[in-house]
Amino acid sequence: MLNPQQVQQSLQEVEQTQTRSEQYLRYWRSGVIVQLWGVVWFCAYLGSYLAPAHSGYCWLIADAAGMLGTAYLLSRQKNASQPGDRRIWLAMAILVAFGIMVSTFIVHRPGAISVFWTSLFMLVYMLAGLWHGLRWTILGASICVLTFIAYHFLAPWFDLAMALLAGGGLLLGGTWLRRAA
């Protein structure tokens, strides 16, 4: 027979296990979306490197494909139908509007806009880590550091470096999230 202290300890262990399981499930579900965006960023940065005059179109097409792919993947998840999930799309719209506004103030330097947008979205990953697990913060911070290294030391090959570092980083990071369990 268990005494009250043992019962309380057992209940705490169950609660901790449930919390860890929920975190690992979130990692697993969102890992595939991070991988999708790794492919999107790889293609967009590679397109910008290969056809700099058409960089804007590369990003427009890649981002549209990424958003459609994200919407599709979220629609396949059971929790996607909950009303609260619409806040994510509203938050993304606010983030993009803010990014467009700030982009108009950035002095034109090759790669500066890309550094800004990459850092802005990785900031979201780092902040998400405060609520959803340390791996998000590590992933966001790692890609920010790689972005700054590419910008300062690989300037002639910035877009190619970013295809490998940011696109590849998100692909690997998504895999790391999915294997958290």
mmCIF file of C-alpha atoms in Angstrom:
data_model
loop_
_atom_site.group_PDB
_atom_site.id
_atom_site.type_symbol
_atom_site.label_atom_id
_atom_site.label_comp_id
_atom_site.label_asym_id
_atom_site.label_seq_id
_atom_site.Cartn_x
_atom_site.Cartn_y
_atom_site.Cartn_z
ATOM 1 C CA MET A 1 0.000 0.000 0.000
ATOM 2 C CA LEU A 2 1.260 3.469 -0.877
ATOM 3 C CA ASN A 3 1.450 6.284 1.610
ATOM 4 C CA PRO A 4 0.289 9.815 0.641
ATOM 5 C CA GLN A 5 3.849 10.980 -0.083
ATOM 6 C CA GLN A 6 4.450 8.076 -2.485
ATOM 7 C CA VAL A 7 1.137 8.756 -4.229
ATOM 8 C CA GLN A 8 2.050 12.422 -4.642
ATOM 9 C CA GLN A 9 5.493 11.499 -5.999
ATOM 10 C CA SER A 10 3.938 9.045 -8.462
ATOM 11 C CA LEU A 11 1.481 11.676 -9.679
ATOM 12 C CA GLN A 12 4.321 14.158 -10.177
ATOM 13 C CA GLU A 13 6.242 11.583 -12.214
ATOM 14 C CA VAL A 14 3.174 10.951 -14.380
ATOM 15 C CA GLU A 15 2.744 14.705 -14.925
ATOM 16 C CA GLN A 16 6.428 15.119 -15.839
ATOM 17 C CA THR A 17 6.187 12.214 -18.274
ATOM 18 C CA GLN A 18 3.097 13.726 -19.867
ATOM 19 C CA THR A 19 4.818 17.108 -20.228
ATOM 20 C CA ARG A 20 7.910 15.534 -21.823
ATOM 21 C CA SER A 21 5.732 13.442 -24.141
ATOM 22 C CA GLU A 22 3.818 16.522 -25.293
ATOM 23 C CA GLN A 23 7.084 18.370 -25.942
ATOM 24 C CA TYR A 24 8.505 15.465 -27.950
ATOM 25 C CA LEU A 25 5.272 15.194 -29.952
ATOM 26 C CA ARG A 26 5.463 18.931 -30.764
ATOM 27 C CA TYR A 27 9.090 18.476 -31.840
ATOM 28 C CA TRP A 28 8.149 15.529 -34.038
ATOM 29 C CA ARG A 29 5.163 17.263 -35.652
ATOM 30 C CA SER A 30 6.940 20.548 -36.306
ATOM 31 C CA GLY A 31 10.188 18.936 -37.434
ATOM 32 C CA VAL A 32 8.745 18.112 -40.848
ATOM 33 C CA ILE A 33 7.635 21.746 -41.276
ATOM 34 C CA VAL A 34 11.156 22.928 -40.405
ATOM 35 C CA GLN A 35 12.512 20.464 -42.966
ATOM 36 C CA LEU A 36 10.091 21.836 -45.573
ATOM 37 C CA TRP A 37 11.376 25.363 -44.912
ATOM 38 C CA GLY A 38 14.933 24.061 -45.167
ATOM 39 C CA VAL A 39 14.168 22.939 -48.716
ATOM 40 C CA VAL A 40 12.386 26.255 -49.425
ATOM 41 C CA TRP A 41 15.345 28.305 -48.185
ATOM 42 C CA PHE A 42 17.842 26.099 -49.990
ATOM 43 C CA CYS A 43 15.990 26.544 -53.289
ATOM 44 C CA ALA A 44 15.426 30.290 -52.822
ATOM 45 C CA TYR A 45 19.028 31.046 -51.851
ATOM 46 C CA LEU A 46 20.379 28.807 -54.605
ATOM 47 C CA GLY A 47 18.066 30.516 -57.115
ATOM 48 C CA SER A 48 19.293 33.900 -55.872
ATOM 49 C CA TYR A 49 22.884 32.773 -56.342
ATOM 50 C CA LEU A 50 22.317 31.359 -59.826
ATOM 51 C CA ALA A 51 20.030 34.154 -61.073
ATOM 52 C CA PRO A 52 20.618 37.276 -58.965
ATOM 53 C CA ALA A 53 18.513 39.437 -61.276
ATOM 54 C CA HIS A 54 15.504 37.226 -60.513
ATOM 55 C CA SER A 55 16.129 36.823 -56.778
ATOM 56 C CA GLY A 56 12.821 38.454 -55.830
ATOM 57 C CA TYR A 57 10.872 36.025 -57.992
ATOM 58 C CA CYS A 58 12.813 33.074 -56.563
ATOM 59 C CA TRP A 59 11.831 34.103 -53.051
ATOM 60 C CA LEU A 60 8.236 34.882 -53.972
ATOM 61 C CA ILE A 61 7.712 31.469 -55.546
ATOM 62 C CA ALA A 62 9.633 29.607 -52.820
ATOM 63 C CA ASP A 63 7.816 31.392 -49.984
ATOM 64 C CA ALA A 64 4.428 30.772 -51.593
ATOM 65 C CA ALA A 65 5.278 27.067 -51.950
ATOM 66 C CA GLY A 66 6.479 26.995 -48.337
ATOM 67 C CA MET A 67 3.300 28.609 -47.035
ATOM 68 C CA LEU A 68 1.087 26.247 -49.027
ATOM 69 C CA GLY A 69 3.135 23.273 -47.852
ATOM 70 C CA THR A 70 2.954 24.453 -44.241
ATOM 71 C CA ALA A 71 -0.814 24.926 -44.463
ATOM 72 C CA TYR A 72 -1.157 21.424 -45.915
ATOM 73 C CA LEU A 73 1.023 19.832 -43.224
ATOM 74 C CA LEU A 74 -0.826 21.654 -40.451
ATOM 75 C CA SER A 75 -4.187 20.584 -41.889
ATOM 76 C CA ARG A 76 -3.083 16.954 -41.559
ATOM 77 C CA GLN A 77 -2.424 17.324 -37.835
ATOM 78 C CA LYS A 78 -5.311 16.601 -35.477
ATOM 79 C CA ASN A 79 -4.872 19.772 -33.414
ATOM 80 C CA ALA A 80 -4.875 22.028 -36.483
ATOM 81 C CA SER A 81 -8.648 22.364 -36.380
ATOM 82 C CA GLN A 82 -8.632 24.039 -32.966
ATOM 83 C CA PRO A 83 -9.682 27.717 -33.146
ATOM 84 C CA GLY A 84 -6.610 28.932 -31.237
ATOM 85 C CA ASP A 85 -4.296 27.792 -34.039
ATOM 86 C CA ARG A 86 -5.412 30.685 -36.237
ATOM 87 C CA ARG A 87 -3.336 32.949 -34.020
ATOM 88 C CA ILE A 88 -0.205 31.455 -35.567
ATOM 89 C CA TRP A 89 -1.239 32.740 -39.003
ATOM 90 C CA LEU A 90 -2.082 36.145 -37.560
ATOM 91 C CA ALA A 91 1.285 36.256 -35.802
ATOM 92 C CA MET A 92 3.041 35.355 -39.070
ATOM 93 C CA ALA A 93 1.141 38.097 -40.914
ATOM 94 C CA ILE A 94 2.193 40.623 -38.267
ATOM 95 C CA LEU A 95 5.788 39.406 -38.469
ATOM 96 C CA VAL A 96 5.865 39.688 -42.263
ATOM 97 C CA ALA A 97 4.266 43.159 -42.182
ATOM 98 C CA PHE A 98 6.852 44.273 -39.622
ATOM 99 C CA GLY A 99 9.634 42.807 -41.762
ATOM 100 C CA ILE A 100 8.431 44.601 -44.880
ATOM 101 C CA MET A 101 8.242 47.881 -42.981
ATOM 102 C CA VAL A 102 11.744 47.540 -41.511
ATOM 103 C CA SER A 103 13.156 46.383 -44.861
ATOM 104 C CA THR A 104 12.372 49.775 -46.335
ATOM 105 C CA PHE A 105 14.781 51.375 -43.832
ATOM 106 C CA ILE A 106 17.741 49.078 -44.404
ATOM 107 C CA VAL A 107 20.522 50.717 -46.386
ATOM 108 C CA HIS A 108 21.146 48.734 -49.539
ATOM 109 C CA ARG A 109 24.103 46.474 -48.926
ATOM 110 C CA PRO A 110 24.345 43.128 -50.681
ATOM 111 C CA GLY A 111 22.903 40.473 -48.407
ATOM 112 C CA ALA A 112 21.690 42.872 -45.681
ATOM 113 C CA ILE A 113 18.009 42.206 -46.384
ATOM 114 C CA SER A 114 18.607 38.448 -46.359
ATOM 115 C CA VAL A 115 20.424 38.673 -43.042
ATOM 116 C CA PHE A 116 17.542 40.682 -41.602
ATOM 117 C CA TRP A 117 14.789 38.291 -42.755
ATOM 118 C CA THR A 118 16.722 35.178 -41.753
ATOM 119 C CA SER A 119 17.470 36.644 -38.314
ATOM 120 C CA LEU A 120 13.867 37.786 -37.869
ATOM 121 C CA PHE A 121 12.471 34.314 -38.445
ATOM 122 C CA MET A 122 15.194 32.680 -36.362
ATOM 123 C CA LEU A 123 14.277 35.099 -33.553
ATOM 124 C CA VAL A 124 10.813 33.529 -33.650
ATOM 125 C CA TYR A 125 12.422 30.084 -33.296
ATOM 126 C CA MET A 126 14.509 31.267 -30.352
ATOM 127 C CA LEU A 127 11.473 32.782 -28.627
ATOM 128 C CA ALA A 128 9.425 29.642 -29.307
ATOM 129 C CA GLY A 129 12.104 27.747 -27.435
ATOM 130 C CA LEU A 130 11.142 29.581 -24.259
ATOM 131 C CA TRP A 131 7.742 27.831 -24.367
ATOM 132 C CA HIS A 132 8.249 24.747 -26.510
ATOM 133 C CA GLY A 133 11.711 23.450 -25.706
ATOM 134 C CA LEU A 134 15.376 24.364 -25.808
ATOM 135 C CA ARG A 135 15.950 22.758 -29.211
ATOM 136 C CA TRP A 136 14.043 25.620 -30.881
ATOM 137 C CA THR A 137 16.302 28.195 -29.244
ATOM 138 C CA ILE A 138 19.449 26.291 -30.179
ATOM 139 C CA LEU A 139 18.281 25.880 -33.788
ATOM 140 C CA GLY A 140 17.415 29.571 -34.173
ATOM 141 C CA ALA A 141 20.623 30.783 -32.542
ATOM 142 C CA SER A 142 22.769 28.403 -34.622
ATOM 143 C CA ILE A 143 21.328 29.586 -37.908
ATOM 144 C CA CYS A 144 21.687 33.235 -36.817
ATOM 145 C CA VAL A 145 25.374 32.665 -36.049
ATOM 146 C CA LEU A 146 25.904 30.879 -39.380
ATOM 147 C CA THR A 147 24.107 33.734 -41.161
ATOM 148 C CA PHE A 148 26.394 36.352 -39.640
ATOM 149 C CA ILE A 149 29.465 34.266 -40.472
ATOM 150 C CA ALA A 150 28.313 33.942 -44.086
ATOM 151 C CA TYR A 151 27.552 37.662 -44.308
ATOM 152 C CA HIS A 152 30.900 38.808 -42.919
ATOM 153 C CA PHE A 153 33.280 36.157 -44.235
ATOM 154 C CA LEU A 154 31.649 34.619 -47.311
ATOM 155 C CA ALA A 155 30.199 37.742 -48.947
ATOM 156 C CA PRO A 156 31.079 36.845 -52.554
ATOM 157 C CA TRP A 157 29.287 33.512 -52.124
ATOM 158 C CA PHE A 158 26.670 34.656 -49.619
ATOM 159 C CA ASP A 159 23.583 33.209 -51.339
ATOM 160 C CA LEU A 160 25.310 29.904 -52.054
ATOM 161 C CA ALA A 161 26.604 29.745 -48.474
ATOM 162 C CA MET A 162 23.123 30.509 -47.144
ATOM 163 C CA ALA A 163 21.578 27.780 -49.294
ATOM 164 C CA LEU A 164 23.922 25.339 -47.585
ATOM 165 C CA LEU A 165 24.065 26.862 -44.096
ATOM 166 C CA ALA A 166 20.499 28.115 -43.549
ATOM 167 C CA GLY A 167 18.655 25.708 -45.867
ATOM 168 C CA GLY A 168 20.804 22.783 -44.809
ATOM 169 C CA GLY A 169 20.658 23.932 -41.192
ATOM 170 C CA LEU A 170 16.871 23.862 -41.207
ATOM 171 C CA LEU A 171 16.858 20.429 -42.871
ATOM 172 C CA LEU A 172 19.212 19.064 -40.224
ATOM 173 C CA GLY A 173 17.411 20.969 -37.464
ATOM 174 C CA GLY A 174 14.057 19.524 -38.521
ATOM 175 C CA THR A 175 15.573 16.058 -38.415
ATOM 176 C CA TRP A 176 16.999 16.812 -34.960
ATOM 177 C CA LEU A 177 13.557 17.942 -33.752
ATOM 178 C CA ARG A 178 11.878 14.819 -35.131
ATOM 179 C CA ARG A 179 14.416 12.555 -33.424
ATOM 180 C CA ALA A 180 14.033 14.223 -30.032
ATOM 181 C CA ALA A 181 11.865 11.411 -28.680
#
